[in-house]
């Protein structure tokens, strides 16, 4: 049962290259399957989310993070009467443009590009992947995804201005994205703000007292859980608390978004698109908690002393390899050398590096720049 403001697949603006319909999968279901079967999607498994494999084999990588975002997004979308297939597709594709080595790799790639007056943006890169780099079909380049999926890739987390990005004009930049896309940025936050506490605690980089002090909401649930399970070991108390904390974020996102929809009086998808603000939101109270919790993770985990050496290594590997291929483009694989006829060399080198997994880039580094 879809709400009237949901995206209806039969009203999709369609694909760049029209295709016959499938007998039992609609266009968004097919897009989801195309994303899952793409090479860039499979590579997420070997890309760092926060922790490299050095820490543990069971911490999140970009693929398991992506699956968690998808699971959380589907639950919320169903409650809001949104198009679950579109939401699932957008969740599965949302990190496909990420380079190796998590945030450090992205920063290093952007820094390298800025020296040539260019920049790296993972959403724009994701669009290039699905439009151009995936070569699977005889009839066209890319995955030939529907307009709504491509629009969601561009608009889920960021408003791009039409003046700065004329190439994106077709994506209705003066309008809000559908609620299906608006959700993704917030479900992404729910997923990593909880998962990174989990992995941070498990890695012993974050202690329970530290989390109780620094993450509002967490302490309140912990007290409750302790009363319910006075004899449970700390790790299980932590797990139960994290579960309640995640649940609170999800429930708040559902109820606040529902209230916003009701208060705005919007009925149709067109109303969502024309509304001056995004309507998917946390309540003011939870929004403050979310920001505090996120800042806690920056201060105590992402920017921690413990993770600094790996981040420095990551930045050095990206920086030196980028410089190496700029100087010796003849050492690039043949298809990338050919691409530099159409695209500038920095863009080609950037595309090559951005597609790499963590271990592939380390292998390249060893071959071209000496041991990592
Ligand atoms: Mg993400």
CSV table of C-alpha atoms and ligand atoms in Angstrom, one decimal:
chain,number,residue,atom,x,y,z
A,1,UNK,CA,0.0,0.0,0.0
A,2,UNK,CA,1.8,3.1,-1.2
A,3,UNK,CA,1.1,6.6,0.1
A,4,UNK,CA,0.0,9.1,-2.5
A,5,UNK,CA,3.2,11.0,-2.0
A,6,UNK,CA,5.3,7.9,-2.7
A,7,UNK,CA,7.1,7.3,-6.0
A,8,UNK,CA,5.0,5.0,-8.2
A,9,UNK,CA,7.0,2.8,-10.5
A,10,UNK,CA,4.5,3.1,-13.2
A,11,UNK,CA,5.0,6.9,-13.2
A,12,UNK,CA,8.8,6.6,-13.5
A,13,UNK,CA,10.4,9.0,-16.0
A,14,UNK,CA,12.1,5.9,-17.3
A,15,UNK,CA,15.5,4.9,-18.6
A,16,UNK,CA,17.9,6.7,-20.9
A,17,UNK,CA,17.6,3.8,-23.3
A,18,UNK,CA,14.1,2.4,-23.4
A,19,UNK,CA,13.9,-1.3,-22.6
A,20,UNK,CA,11.0,-3.8,-22.8
A,21,UNK,CA,9.4,-4.4,-19.5
A,22,UNK,CA,10.1,-7.6,-17.5
A,23,UNK,CA,7.4,-10.2,-16.9
A,24,UNK,CA,7.6,-10.2,-13.1
A,25,UNK,CA,10.0,-7.6,-11.9
A,26,UNK,CA,9.2,-3.9,-12.0
A,27,UNK,CA,11.7,-1.2,-13.0
A,28,UNK,CA,12.9,-0.4,-9.5
A,29,UNK,CA,13.3,-4.1,-8.6
A,30,UNK,CA,15.3,-4.5,-11.8
A,31,UNK,CA,17.5,-1.5,-10.9
A,32,UNK,CA,18.1,-3.0,-7.4
A,33,UNK,CA,19.2,-6.2,-9.1
A,34,UNK,CA,21.4,-4.4,-11.5
A,35,UNK,CA,23.2,-2.6,-8.6
A,36,UNK,CA,23.7,-5.9,-6.8
A,37,UNK,CA,25.2,-7.5,-9.9
A,38,UNK,CA,27.5,-4.6,-10.6
A,39,UNK,CA,31.3,-4.8,-10.2
A,40,UNK,CA,31.4,-1.6,-8.1
A,41,UNK,CA,28.9,-3.2,-5.7
A,42,UNK,CA,31.0,-6.3,-5.2
A,43,UNK,CA,34.1,-4.2,-4.5
A,44,UNK,CA,32.4,-2.6,-1.5
A,45,UNK,CA,33.3,-5.8,0.4
A,46,UNK,CA,37.0,-4.9,0.2
A,47,UNK,CA,36.7,-1.2,1.0
A,48,UNK,CA,37.2,0.2,4.5
A,49,UNK,CA,34.3,1.8,6.3
A,50,UNK,CA,36.1,2.9,9.5
A,51,UNK,CA,38.3,0.0,10.5
A,52,UNK,CA,40.7,-1.8,8.2
A,53,UNK,CA,41.0,-5.6,8.3
A,54,UNK,CA,43.9,-5.2,10.7
A,55,UNK,CA,41.4,-4.8,13.5
A,56,UNK,CA,39.0,-7.6,12.9
A,57,UNK,CA,37.3,-9.7,10.2
A,58,UNK,CA,33.9,-9.0,11.7
A,59,UNK,CA,33.8,-5.3,11.8
A,60,UNK,CA,31.8,-3.4,9.2
A,61,UNK,CA,33.2,-2.9,5.7
A,62,UNK,CA,31.4,-0.8,3.1
A,63,UNK,CA,29.3,-3.7,1.9
A,64,UNK,CA,28.0,-4.8,5.4
A,65,UNK,CA,27.4,-1.1,6.2
A,66,UNK,CA,25.5,-0.8,2.9
A,67,UNK,CA,23.3,-3.8,3.8
A,68,UNK,CA,22.6,-2.3,7.2
A,69,UNK,CA,21.5,1.0,5.6
A,70,UNK,CA,19.3,-1.0,3.3
A,71,UNK,CA,17.7,-3.0,6.1
A,72,UNK,CA,17.0,0.2,8.2
A,73,UNK,CA,15.7,2.1,5.2
A,74,UNK,CA,13.3,-0.7,4.1
A,75,UNK,CA,11.7,-0.8,7.6
A,76,UNK,CA,11.2,3.0,7.7
A,77,UNK,CA,10.0,3.2,4.1
A,78,UNK,CA,7.4,0.5,4.7
A,79,UNK,CA,6.1,2.4,7.7
A,80,UNK,CA,5.8,5.6,5.8
A,81,UNK,CA,4.1,4.0,2.8
A,82,UNK,CA,7.0,4.8,0.5
A,83,UNK,CA,8.2,2.7,-2.4
A,84,UNK,CA,10.4,0.1,-0.6
A,85,UNK,CA,12.0,-1.2,-3.8
A,86,UNK,CA,13.2,2.3,-4.8
A,87,UNK,CA,14.4,2.9,-1.2
A,88,UNK,CA,16.3,-0.4,-1.2
A,89,UNK,CA,18.0,0.4,-4.5
A,90,UNK,CA,19.0,3.9,-3.3
A,91,UNK,CA,20.4,2.4,-0.1
A,92,UNK,CA,22.4,-0.3,-1.9
A,93,UNK,CA,23.9,2.2,-4.3
A,94,UNK,CA,24.5,5.0,-1.8
A,95,UNK,CA,28.2,4.3,-1.2
A,96,UNK,CA,29.1,2.8,-4.5
A,97,UNK,CA,31.2,5.9,-5.4
A,98,UNK,CA,33.5,5.6,-2.4
A,99,UNK,CA,37.3,5.2,-3.0
A,100,UNK,CA,39.4,2.8,-1.0
A,101,UNK,CA,40.4,3.6,2.6
A,102,UNK,CA,37.2,5.2,3.8
A,103,UNK,CA,37.1,8.9,4.5
A,104,UNK,CA,40.9,9.3,4.5
A,105,UNK,CA,41.1,7.9,0.9
A,106,UNK,CA,38.3,10.3,-0.2
A,107,UNK,CA,40.1,13.3,1.3
A,108,UNK,CA,43.4,12.4,-0.3
A,109,UNK,CA,41.8,11.9,-3.7
A,110,UNK,CA,40.0,15.3,-3.4
A,111,UNK,CA,43.2,17.0,-2.3
A,112,UNK,CA,45.1,15.5,-5.3
A,113,UNK,CA,42.4,16.7,-7.7
A,114,UNK,CA,42.3,20.2,-6.3
A,115,UNK,CA,45.9,20.7,-7.3
A,116,UNK,CA,44.6,20.5,-10.8
A,117,UNK,CA,41.6,22.7,-10.2
A,118,UNK,CA,39.3,19.8,-10.0
A,119,UNK,CA,37.6,17.9,-7.1
A,120,UNK,CA,36.4,14.5,-6.1
A,121,UNK,CA,32.8,14.0,-4.9
A,122,UNK,CA,31.6,10.4,-4.2
A,123,UNK,CA,28.0,11.1,-5.2
A,124,UNK,CA,29.1,12.4,-8.6
A,125,UNK,CA,31.5,9.6,-9.0
A,126,UNK,CA,28.7,7.1,-8.2
A,127,UNK,CA,26.7,8.6,-11.1
A,128,UNK,CA,29.6,8.1,-13.4
A,129,UNK,CA,29.9,4.5,-12.3
A,130,UNK,CA,26.3,3.6,-13.1
A,131,UNK,CA,26.1,5.8,-16.2
A,132,UNK,CA,29.4,4.9,-17.8
A,133,UNK,CA,31.9,2.6,-16.1
A,134,UNK,CA,29.9,-0.5,-15.6
A,135,UNK,CA,30.1,-2.4,-18.9
A,136,UNK,CA,27.7,-5.3,-18.7
A,137,UNK,CA,25.1,-4.9,-21.4
A,138,UNK,CA,25.5,-5.1,-25.2
A,139,UNK,CA,23.0,-2.3,-26.0
A,140,UNK,CA,24.4,0.5,-23.8
A,141,UNK,CA,27.2,1.6,-21.4
A,142,UNK,CA,26.4,1.7,-17.7
A,143,UNK,CA,23.4,0.2,-16.0
A,144,UNK,CA,20.7,2.2,-17.7
A,145,UNK,CA,19.0,2.9,-14.4
A,146,UNK,CA,15.7,4.7,-14.1
A,147,UNK,CA,15.6,8.5,-13.7
A,148,UNK,CA,14.5,8.2,-10.0
A,149,UNK,CA,17.5,6.1,-9.0
A,150,UNK,CA,19.9,8.4,-10.8
A,151,UNK,CA,18.2,11.4,-9.2
A,152,UNK,CA,18.4,9.8,-5.8
A,153,UNK,CA,22.1,9.1,-6.2
A,154,UNK,CA,22.7,12.8,-6.8
A,155,UNK,CA,20.2,14.3,-4.4
A,156,UNK,CA,20.1,12.0,-1.3
A,157,UNK,CA,22.6,13.8,0.8
A,158,UNK,CA,23.4,17.1,-0.9
A,159,UNK,CA,21.7,19.9,-2.8
A,160,UNK,CA,23.8,20.6,-5.9
A,161,UNK,CA,23.3,24.0,-7.5
A,162,UNK,CA,22.3,24.1,-11.1
A,163,UNK,CA,24.7,27.1,-11.7
A,164,UNK,CA,27.7,25.1,-10.4
A,165,UNK,CA,26.7,21.8,-12.0
A,166,UNK,CA,25.1,22.4,-15.4
A,167,UNK,CA,25.7,18.8,-16.3
A,168,UNK,CA,23.2,17.8,-13.6
A,169,UNK,CA,20.4,20.0,-14.9
A,170,UNK,CA,18.2,17.1,-15.9
A,171,UNK,CA,17.8,16.1,-12.2
A,172,UNK,CA,15.4,18.9,-11.3
A,173,UNK,CA,17.9,20.6,-9.0
A,174,UNK,CA,15.5,23.3,-8.0
A,175,UNK,CA,13.2,20.7,-6.5
A,176,UNK,CA,13.4,18.5,-3.4
A,177,UNK,CA,14.0,14.8,-4.1
A,178,UNK,CA,11.2,12.3,-3.3
A,179,UNK,CA,11.0,11.1,0.3
A,180,UNK,CA,12.5,7.8,-0.8
A,181,UNK,CA,15.8,9.6,-1.5
A,182,UNK,CA,15.5,12.1,1.4
A,183,UNK,CA,15.5,9.1,3.8
A,184,UNK,CA,18.8,7.7,2.8
A,185,UNK,CA,21.1,10.3,4.3
A,186,UNK,CA,19.3,9.9,7.6
A,187,UNK,CA,19.3,6.1,7.6
A,188,UNK,CA,23.0,6.2,6.7
A,189,UNK,CA,23.6,8.3,9.8
A,190,UNK,CA,21.5,5.9,12.0
A,191,UNK,CA,23.5,2.9,10.6
A,192,UNK,CA,27.0,4.3,11.1
A,193,UNK,CA,26.3,6.2,14.3
A,194,UNK,CA,25.3,2.9,15.9
A,195,UNK,CA,27.6,0.5,14.1
A,196,UNK,CA,30.7,2.6,14.8
A,197,UNK,CA,29.8,2.7,18.5
A,198,UNK,CA,29.6,-1.1,18.3
A,199,UNK,CA,32.9,-1.7,16.5
A,200,UNK,CA,34.5,1.1,18.5
A,201,UNK,CA,33.6,-0.6,21.7
A,202,UNK,CA,34.5,-4.1,20.4
A,203,UNK,CA,37.9,-2.8,19.3
A,204,UNK,CA,38.5,-1.3,22.8
A,205,UNK,CA,39.1,2.1,21.3
A,206,UNK,CA,35.9,3.3,23.0
A,207,UNK,CA,35.1,2.3,26.6
A,208,UNK,CA,31.7,1.9,28.0
A,209,UNK,CA,32.1,4.8,30.6
A,210,UNK,CA,33.3,7.0,27.7
A,211,UNK,CA,30.2,6.2,25.6
A,212,UNK,CA,27.9,6.7,28.5
A,213,UNK,CA,29.3,10.1,29.1
A,214,UNK,CA,29.6,11.2,25.5
A,215,UNK,CA,26.5,9.9,23.8
A,216,UNK,CA,23.2,11.3,25.0
A,217,UNK,CA,20.4,8.8,25.0
A,218,UNK,CA,22.7,5.9,25.4
A,219,UNK,CA,23.1,6.4,29.1
A,220,UNK,CA,19.4,6.5,29.7
A,221,UNK,CA,18.8,3.2,27.9
A,222,UNK,CA,21.7,1.7,29.7
A,223,UNK,CA,20.2,2.3,33.1
A,224,UNK,CA,17.0,0.7,32.0
A,225,UNK,CA,18.7,-2.3,30.6
A,226,UNK,CA,20.8,-2.7,33.7
A,227,UNK,CA,17.6,-2.8,35.8
A,228,UNK,CA,16.1,-5.5,33.5
A,229,UNK,CA,19.2,-7.6,33.4
A,230,UNK,CA,21.2,-7.0,36.6
A,231,UNK,CA,23.4,-10.1,36.1
A,232,UNK,CA,24.1,-9.8,32.4
A,233,UNK,CA,27.8,-9.3,31.3
A,234,UNK,CA,28.8,-5.8,30.2
A,235,UNK,CA,29.0,-6.7,26.5
A,236,UNK,CA,25.4,-7.9,26.5
A,237,UNK,CA,24.2,-4.8,28.4
A,238,UNK,CA,26.0,-2.8,25.7
A,239,UNK,CA,24.3,-4.7,22.9
A,240,UNK,CA,20.8,-4.4,24.5
A,241,UNK,CA,21.4,-0.6,25.0
A,242,UNK,CA,22.6,-0.2,21.4
A,243,UNK,CA,19.5,-1.9,20.1
A,244,UNK,CA,17.2,0.4,22.1
A,245,UNK,CA,19.3,3.4,20.9
A,246,UNK,CA,19.0,2.4,17.3
A,247,UNK,CA,15.3,1.7,17.7
A,248,UNK,CA,14.8,5.2,19.2
A,249,UNK,CA,16.5,6.8,16.2
A,250,UNK,CA,14.4,4.8,13.7
A,251,UNK,CA,11.1,5.4,15.5
A,252,UNK,CA,11.8,9.1,15.9
A,253,UNK,CA,12.6,9.4,12.2
A,254,UNK,CA,9.3,7.7,11.3
A,255,UNK,CA,7.1,9.7,13.6
A,256,UNK,CA,8.7,13.0,13.0
A,257,UNK,CA,8.5,12.5,9.2
A,258,UNK,CA,4.9,11.4,9.5
A,259,UNK,CA,4.1,14.5,11.6
A,260,UNK,CA,5.9,16.8,9.1
A,261,UNK,CA,3.9,15.3,6.2
A,262,UNK,CA,0.7,15.8,8.1
A,263,UNK,CA,1.5,19.4,9.2
A,264,UNK,CA,2.6,20.5,5.7
A,265,UNK,CA,-0.7,19.2,4.3
A,266,UNK,CA,1.1,17.6,1.4
A,267,UNK,CA,-0.6,14.8,-0.5
A,268,UNK,CA,1.2,14.1,-3.7
A,269,UNK,CA,4.8,13.5,-4.9
A,270,UNK,CA,4.6,16.8,-6.7
A,271,UNK,CA,3.9,18.5,-3.3
A,272,UNK,CA,7.0,16.8,-1.9
A,273,UNK,CA,9.1,18.0,-4.8
A,274,UNK,CA,7.8,21.6,-4.5
A,275,UNK,CA,8.0,21.9,-0.7
A,276,UNK,CA,10.7,24.4,0.3
A,277,UNK,CA,12.4,21.9,2.7
A,278,UNK,CA,13.1,18.2,3.0
A,279,UNK,CA,10.5,16.5,5.1
A,280,UNK,CA,12.4,13.4,6.2
A,281,UNK,CA,13.8,14.5,9.6
A,282,UNK,CA,14.5,13.7,13.2
A,283,UNK,CA,12.7,15.6,16.0
A,284,UNK,CA,14.6,18.7,17.4
A,285,UNK,CA,15.6,16.7,20.5
A,286,UNK,CA,16.9,13.6,18.7
A,287,UNK,CA,18.6,15.9,16.1
A,288,UNK,CA,20.7,17.4,19.0
A,289,UNK,CA,21.5,13.9,20.3
A,290,UNK,CA,22.4,12.7,16.8
A,291,UNK,CA,24.9,15.6,16.3
A,292,UNK,CA,26.4,15.1,19.8
A,293,UNK,CA,26.7,11.4,19.1
A,294,UNK,CA,28.4,12.0,15.8
A,295,UNK,CA,30.8,14.6,17.2
A,296,UNK,CA,31.7,12.1,19.9
A,297,UNK,CA,32.6,9.5,17.2
A,298,UNK,CA,34.7,12.1,15.4
A,299,UNK,CA,36.6,13.2,18.5
A,300,UNK,CA,37.1,9.7,20.0
A,301,UNK,CA,37.2,7.4,17.0
A,302,UNK,CA,37.5,8.8,13.5
A,303,UNK,CA,40.1,11.5,14.5
A,304,UNK,CA,41.6,9.4,17.3
A,305,UNK,CA,45.3,9.0,17.8
A,306,UNK,CA,44.8,5.2,17.5
A,307,UNK,CA,43.5,5.4,13.9
A,308,UNK,CA,45.9,8.2,12.8
A,309,UNK,CA,48.7,6.0,11.5
A,310,UNK,CA,46.4,4.1,9.2
A,311,UNK,CA,44.9,7.3,7.9
A,312,UNK,CA,48.3,8.7,7.2
A,313,UNK,CA,49.3,5.6,5.3
A,314,UNK,CA,46.1,5.8,3.3
A,315,UNK,CA,46.7,9.4,2.4
A,316,UNK,CA,50.3,8.7,1.4
A,317,UNK,CA,49.4,5.7,-0.8
A,318,UNK,CA,46.7,7.7,-2.6
A,319,UNK,CA,48.8,10.8,-3.0
A,320,UNK,CA,51.9,9.0,-4.2
A,321,UNK,CA,50.1,6.8,-6.6
A,322,UNK,CA,48.2,9.7,-8.0
A,323,UNK,CA,51.5,11.6,-8.6
A,324,UNK,CA,53.0,8.5,-10.1
A,325,UNK,CA,50.4,8.0,-12.8
A,326,UNK,CA,50.3,11.8,-13.5
A,327,UNK,CA,53.9,11.6,-14.3
A,328,UNK,CA,53.8,8.2,-16.1
A,329,UNK,CA,50.4,7.9,-17.7
A,330,UNK,CA,51.9,5.1,-20.0
A,331,UNK,CA,51.9,2.9,-16.8
A,332,UNK,CA,48.1,3.1,-16.6
A,333,UNK,CA,46.1,0.1,-17.9
A,334,UNK,CA,45.3,0.4,-21.6
A,335,UNK,CA,41.6,1.3,-21.3
A,336,UNK,CA,42.5,4.2,-19.0
A,337,UNK,CA,45.2,5.5,-21.4
A,338,UNK,CA,42.5,5.5,-24.0
A,339,UNK,CA,40.1,7.4,-21.8
A,340,UNK,CA,42.5,10.2,-21.4
A,341,UNK,CA,41.7,11.1,-25.0
A,342,UNK,CA,38.3,12.3,-23.9
A,343,UNK,CA,38.8,13.2,-20.2
A,344,UNK,CA,41.6,15.1,-18.6
A,345,UNK,CA,44.5,13.0,-17.2
A,346,UNK,CA,43.8,13.9,-13.5
A,347,UNK,CA,40.2,12.8,-13.9
A,348,UNK,CA,41.2,9.5,-15.5
A,349,UNK,CA,43.8,8.8,-12.7
A,350,UNK,CA,41.1,9.7,-10.1
A,351,UNK,CA,38.6,7.4,-11.7
A,352,UNK,CA,41.1,4.6,-11.7
A,353,UNK,CA,42.1,5.1,-8.1
A,354,UNK,CA,38.5,5.6,-6.9
A,355,UNK,CA,37.4,2.2,-8.2
A,356,UNK,CA,40.1,0.3,-6.4
A,357,UNK,CA,39.6,-1.9,-3.3
A,358,UNK,CA,42.0,-1.4,-0.3
A,359,UNK,CA,44.1,-4.4,-1.2
A,360,UNK,CA,44.3,-3.6,-4.9
A,361,UNK,CA,45.6,-0.1,-4.2
A,362,UNK,CA,48.2,-1.5,-1.8
A,363,UNK,CA,49.3,-4.0,-4.4
A,364,UNK,CA,49.7,-1.1,-6.9
A,365,UNK,CA,51.6,0.9,-4.4
A,366,UNK,CA,54.0,-1.8,-3.7
A,367,UNK,CA,54.6,-2.3,-7.5
A,368,UNK,CA,55.0,1.4,-8.4
A,369,UNK,CA,56.1,3.2,-5.2
A,370,UNK,CA,57.9,0.6,-3.1
A,371,UNK,CA,56.6,-1.1,0.0
A,372,UNK,CA,53.6,0.5,1.8
B,1,LIG,MG1,27.1,5.3,3.9
